[in-house]
Each structure stands twice: as structure tokens, then as C-alpha cells.
């Protein structure tokens, strides 16, 4: 049975291709070998290039250090974390709560669209959706309900995305006790 099948296959190859059985299988083997060599040539070079690119990107991108807890600092001290020093974390405050925004350096770092907020308490600016220098303050007086709601939304976003690393130390103005109304008389 197998011999009859082989004989029928040999005759079919000769009739349909015009080649001898040996020549037909040689052409098939050479075609497969050529396909294998060409596909390996292209796939190995592209995968090797892809491997080299991934290695280069791994070397360029350094993992972020863990957030450093600062505790209570002044607004003046906060200005030192504006991204100018690449060895320091990038910080920003909302409602006197300081967040490490280093993971979003492309937004808040130098040259980023929100770089002016870095190193500052940007509560008023965020509430008003303002990029004015005069609004880069923690002063919320005179803001309306919608602005305060917008600020609350920003605060929730920061709380969920970034690590809180400290608070801004509030300075209380010192009054001179010698100029009380009673002593002024």
C-alpha cells in the first residue's frame, strides 16, 4: 500500500511540475533553507537592535530614589526643590502639604509645562487654573466655591498619585507687645 502511494506521488510530481522526484525535493529543500536563512538574518538583526535599544534606554533611565520625608519646612526651603538641582527631589505643595512629584519631572521639572509650580505652594494658581506669578501662593482668600472645589480636586489627585513628604511651616507674625493700645495712651 505504501509503495503504491509513493509511486503515485512520484508520477504526480513529474506530471504536474515537469521535474524528476529528486530535483523536486532538492528545490523544496533549497527553498526552505533559503527562507530560514533570510528570515534569521532579518529577525536576528532586528531583535539584536531592539535588545541594544532596550539596554541603552535602561542605562539612560535611572530609577527614582525613594521619597525622603522632610517634615516641616519653610516656603523658602521648599524653593530649593524646584528641579534646578537634579540630585534633589522635585517637590510641590498644595494647601501646605508637600508632595514629591519627581516621577512627573517631564511636567513639573525645568522646561515642563507646569515647571513654575515646582518648589512652591501653588494652591491659589491651581484653584484659579492660573499661570500668573502673582497666583503662585498659598493664599486662598477671596476664592469662590468653584475655585475651592477645583483645588480640592487637585488635592485628591496629588494625594492619590504622589507621596506626601512634608508640610510647610506656617510663620506667625510677631507683634511688639510694647505698642498695645493701653501703652499707647
mmCIF file of C-alpha atoms in Angstrom:
data_model
loop_
_atom_site.group_PDB
_atom_site.id
_atom_site.type_symbol
_atom_site.label_atom_id
_atom_site.label_comp_id
_atom_site.label_asym_id
_atom_site.label_seq_id
_atom_site.Cartn_x
_atom_site.Cartn_y
_atom_site.Cartn_z
ATOM 1 C CA UNK A 1 0.000 0.000 0.000
ATOM 2 C CA UNK A 2 2.754 2.474 0.961
ATOM 3 C CA UNK A 3 4.781 1.570 -2.123
ATOM 4 C CA UNK A 4 1.781 2.226 -4.374
ATOM 5 C CA UNK A 5 1.222 5.585 -2.714
ATOM 6 C CA UNK A 6 4.897 6.510 -3.233
ATOM 7 C CA UNK A 7 4.775 5.528 -6.895
ATOM 8 C CA UNK A 8 1.613 7.609 -7.395
ATOM 9 C CA UNK A 9 3.254 10.592 -5.690
ATOM 10 C CA UNK A 10 6.381 10.332 -7.916
ATOM 11 C CA UNK A 11 4.246 10.222 -11.058
ATOM 12 C CA UNK A 12 2.152 13.193 -9.881
ATOM 13 C CA UNK A 13 5.266 15.277 -9.192
ATOM 14 C CA UNK A 14 6.645 14.553 -12.653
ATOM 15 C CA UNK A 15 3.314 15.230 -14.376
ATOM 16 C CA UNK A 16 2.482 18.467 -12.537
ATOM 17 C CA UNK A 17 5.971 20.021 -12.247
ATOM 18 C CA UNK A 18 7.927 18.502 -15.092
ATOM 19 C CA UNK A 19 10.752 17.745 -12.660
ATOM 20 C CA UNK A 20 12.139 14.458 -11.501
ATOM 21 C CA UNK A 21 11.322 13.470 -7.947
ATOM 22 C CA UNK A 22 14.905 14.068 -6.773
ATOM 23 C CA UNK A 23 15.004 17.528 -8.398
ATOM 24 C CA UNK A 24 11.621 18.465 -6.927
ATOM 25 C CA UNK A 25 12.645 17.600 -3.347
ATOM 26 C CA UNK A 26 16.024 19.330 -3.842
ATOM 27 C CA UNK A 27 14.260 22.536 -4.920
ATOM 28 C CA UNK A 28 11.900 22.303 -1.902
ATOM 29 C CA UNK A 29 14.844 21.755 0.472
ATOM 30 C CA UNK A 30 16.797 24.682 -1.008
ATOM 31 C CA UNK A 31 13.737 26.942 -0.825
ATOM 32 C CA UNK A 32 13.172 26.113 2.841
ATOM 33 C CA UNK A 33 16.863 26.623 3.631
ATOM 34 C CA UNK A 34 16.872 29.980 1.829
ATOM 35 C CA UNK A 35 13.714 31.067 3.658
ATOM 36 C CA UNK A 36 15.222 30.058 7.007
ATOM 37 C CA UNK A 37 18.498 31.910 6.350
ATOM 38 C CA UNK A 38 16.781 35.083 5.158
ATOM 39 C CA UNK A 39 14.253 35.130 7.998
ATOM 40 C CA UNK A 40 17.005 34.565 10.579
ATOM 41 C CA UNK A 41 19.074 37.322 9.009
ATOM 42 C CA UNK A 42 16.282 39.872 9.342
ATOM 43 C CA UNK A 43 14.846 38.727 12.648
ATOM 44 C CA UNK A 44 18.184 38.401 14.423
ATOM 45 C CA UNK A 45 19.353 41.824 13.313
ATOM 46 C CA UNK A 46 16.104 43.495 14.326
ATOM 47 C CA UNK A 47 15.917 41.638 17.631
ATOM 48 C CA UNK A 48 19.572 42.411 18.315
ATOM 49 C CA UNK A 49 18.982 46.086 17.513
ATOM 50 C CA UNK A 50 15.896 46.027 19.711
ATOM 51 C CA UNK A 51 17.935 44.437 22.505
ATOM 52 C CA UNK A 52 20.624 47.102 22.129
ATOM 53 C CA UNK A 53 17.993 49.859 22.194
ATOM 54 C CA UNK A 54 16.388 48.454 25.340
ATOM 55 C CA UNK A 55 19.798 48.195 27.034
ATOM 56 C CA UNK A 56 20.578 51.799 26.096
ATOM 57 C CA UNK A 57 17.250 53.027 27.448
ATOM 58 C CA UNK A 58 17.789 51.062 30.674
ATOM 59 C CA UNK A 59 21.147 52.741 31.111
ATOM 60 C CA UNK A 60 19.684 56.216 30.475
ATOM 61 C CA UNK A 61 16.685 55.908 32.801
ATOM 62 C CA UNK A 62 17.748 55.676 36.403
ATOM 63 C CA UNK A 63 15.166 54.500 38.914
ATOM 64 C CA UNK A 64 13.835 57.202 41.196
ATOM 65 C CA UNK A 65 15.162 57.164 44.731
ATOM 66 C CA UNK A 66 12.552 56.597 47.423
ATOM 67 C CA UNK A 67 10.866 59.796 48.647
ATOM 68 C CA UNK A 68 12.645 61.495 51.521
ATOM 69 C CA UNK A 69 10.418 62.653 54.356
ATOM 70 C CA UNK A 70 11.214 66.298 55.072
ATOM 71 C CA UNK A 71 8.815 67.031 57.886
ATOM 72 C CA UNK A 72 8.067 70.710 58.362
ATOM 73 C CA UNK A 73 9.977 73.177 56.177
ATOM 74 C CA UNK A 74 9.551 76.820 55.261
ATOM 75 C CA UNK A 75 8.408 78.091 51.879
ATOM 76 C CA UNK A 76 11.929 79.426 51.359
ATOM 77 C CA UNK A 77 13.377 75.923 51.895
ATOM 78 C CA UNK A 78 10.761 74.484 49.515
ATOM 79 C CA UNK A 79 12.068 76.740 46.710
ATOM 80 C CA UNK A 80 15.282 74.695 46.715
ATOM 81 C CA UNK A 81 13.319 71.701 45.362
ATOM 82 C CA UNK A 82 12.261 73.283 42.061
ATOM 83 C CA UNK A 83 14.148 70.836 39.853
ATOM 84 C CA UNK A 84 17.196 73.017 39.229
ATOM 85 C CA UNK A 85 19.346 70.521 41.167
ATOM 86 C CA UNK A 86 18.913 67.064 39.555
ATOM 87 C CA UNK A 87 20.174 65.388 42.741
ATOM 88 C CA UNK A 88 17.280 66.755 44.801
ATOM 89 C CA UNK A 89 13.689 65.541 44.582
ATOM 90 C CA UNK A 90 11.153 67.667 42.754
ATOM 91 C CA UNK A 91 8.587 68.957 45.241
ATOM 92 C CA UNK A 92 5.374 70.946 45.100
ATOM 93 C CA UNK A 93 2.802 71.909 47.713
ATOM 94 C CA UNK A 94 -0.960 72.156 47.766
ATOM 95 C CA UNK A 95 -2.682 73.606 50.825
ATOM 96 C CA UNK A 96 0.648 73.490 52.704
ATOM 97 C CA UNK A 97 1.026 69.744 52.056
ATOM 98 C CA UNK A 98 4.288 68.957 50.215
ATOM 99 C CA UNK A 99 4.321 66.202 47.582
ATOM 100 C CA UNK A 100 7.228 64.563 45.779
ATOM 101 C CA UNK A 101 6.412 64.966 42.066
ATOM 102 C CA UNK A 102 9.791 63.630 40.847
ATOM 103 C CA UNK A 103 8.087 60.845 38.877
ATOM 104 C CA UNK A 104 6.469 63.546 36.724
ATOM 105 C CA UNK A 105 9.650 65.515 36.047
ATOM 106 C CA UNK A 106 8.626 65.929 32.405
ATOM 107 C CA UNK A 107 5.650 68.012 33.597
ATOM 108 C CA UNK A 108 6.952 69.775 36.713
ATOM 109 C CA UNK A 109 10.697 69.823 36.022
ATOM 110 C CA UNK A 110 12.659 72.531 34.210
ATOM 111 C CA UNK A 111 11.221 73.081 30.745
ATOM 112 C CA UNK A 112 7.984 71.269 31.601
ATOM 113 C CA UNK A 113 4.556 72.853 31.125
ATOM 114 C CA UNK A 114 3.967 73.102 34.897
ATOM 115 C CA UNK A 115 7.564 73.911 35.917
ATOM 116 C CA UNK A 116 6.513 77.202 37.503
ATOM 117 C CA UNK A 117 4.616 75.247 40.201
ATOM 118 C CA UNK A 118 7.693 73.275 41.344
ATOM 119 C CA UNK A 119 9.250 74.352 44.623
ATOM 120 C CA UNK A 120 6.185 76.379 45.586
ATOM 121 C CA UNK A 121 2.802 76.112 47.240
ATOM 122 C CA UNK A 122 0.684 76.542 44.108
ATOM 123 C CA UNK A 123 -2.713 76.317 45.807
ATOM 124 C CA UNK A 124 -4.147 79.596 44.523
ATOM 125 C CA UNK A 125 -2.820 79.063 40.987
ATOM 126 C CA UNK A 126 -4.312 75.565 40.809
ATOM 127 C CA UNK A 127 -7.642 76.737 42.210
ATOM 128 C CA UNK A 128 -7.843 79.525 39.639
ATOM 129 C CA UNK A 129 -6.246 77.443 36.839
ATOM 130 C CA UNK A 130 -3.783 80.314 36.522
ATOM 131 C CA UNK A 131 -0.197 80.501 35.320
ATOM 132 C CA UNK A 132 0.321 84.017 36.687
ATOM 133 C CA UNK A 133 3.263 84.527 39.058
ATOM 134 C CA UNK A 134 1.031 86.564 41.354
ATOM 135 C CA UNK A 135 -1.174 83.473 41.901
ATOM 136 C CA UNK A 136 1.721 81.205 42.941
ATOM 137 C CA UNK A 137 0.852 81.421 46.610
ATOM 138 C CA UNK A 138 -0.904 79.511 49.347
ATOM 139 C CA UNK A 139 -3.276 82.430 49.988
ATOM 140 C CA UNK A 140 -6.848 81.258 49.378
ATOM 141 C CA UNK A 141 -8.668 84.415 50.451
ATOM 142 C CA UNK A 142 -11.309 85.644 48.045
ATOM 143 C CA UNK A 143 -11.661 82.389 46.136
ATOM 144 C CA UNK A 144 -15.137 81.265 45.147
ATOM 145 C CA UNK A 145 -16.845 77.944 45.716
ATOM 146 C CA UNK A 146 -15.978 76.591 42.255
ATOM 147 C CA UNK A 147 -12.330 77.540 42.644
ATOM 148 C CA UNK A 148 -12.141 75.841 46.035
ATOM 149 C CA UNK A 149 -13.761 72.726 44.551
ATOM 150 C CA UNK A 150 -11.194 72.741 41.742
ATOM 151 C CA UNK A 151 -8.420 72.988 44.338
ATOM 152 C CA UNK A 152 -9.940 70.084 46.251
ATOM 153 C CA UNK A 153 -9.916 68.003 43.055
ATOM 154 C CA UNK A 154 -6.229 68.830 42.560
ATOM 155 C CA UNK A 155 -5.501 67.861 46.148
ATOM 156 C CA UNK A 156 -7.245 64.489 45.719
ATOM 157 C CA UNK A 157 -5.266 63.877 42.538
ATOM 158 C CA UNK A 158 -1.977 64.628 44.281
ATOM 159 C CA UNK A 159 -2.910 62.538 47.309
ATOM 160 C CA UNK A 160 -3.634 59.532 45.093
ATOM 161 C CA UNK A 161 -0.659 59.892 42.750
ATOM 162 C CA UNK A 162 2.243 61.314 44.773
ATOM 163 C CA UNK A 163 3.840 60.700 48.149
ATOM 164 C CA UNK A 164 3.359 63.372 50.787
ATOM 165 C CA UNK A 165 6.815 64.227 52.154
ATOM 166 C CA UNK A 166 6.138 67.119 54.490
ATOM 167 C CA UNK A 167 4.252 70.277 55.318
ATOM 168 C CA UNK A 168 5.010 73.963 55.052
ATOM 169 C CA UNK A 169 5.824 75.597 58.361
ATOM 170 C CA UNK A 170 3.445 78.474 58.931
ATOM 171 C CA UNK A 171 5.064 81.609 60.209
ATOM 172 C CA UNK A 172 3.070 83.599 62.698
ATOM 173 C CA UNK A 173 3.725 87.340 62.601
ATOM 174 C CA UNK A 174 5.295 88.560 65.806
ATOM 175 C CA UNK A 175 3.709 91.668 67.285
ATOM 176 C CA UNK A 176 5.559 94.011 69.563
ATOM 177 C CA UNK A 177 3.831 93.933 72.987
ATOM 178 C CA UNK A 178 5.127 97.359 73.848
ATOM 179 C CA UNK A 179 2.766 99.042 71.363
ATOM 180 C CA UNK A 180 -0.520 97.754 72.728
ATOM 181 C CA UNK A 181 -3.419 100.223 72.799
ATOM 182 C CA UNK A 182 -3.138 100.582 76.564
ATOM 183 C CA UNK A 183 0.508 101.639 76.493
ATOM 184 C CA UNK A 184 -0.041 103.967 73.576
ATOM 185 C CA UNK A 185 -2.068 106.333 75.782
#
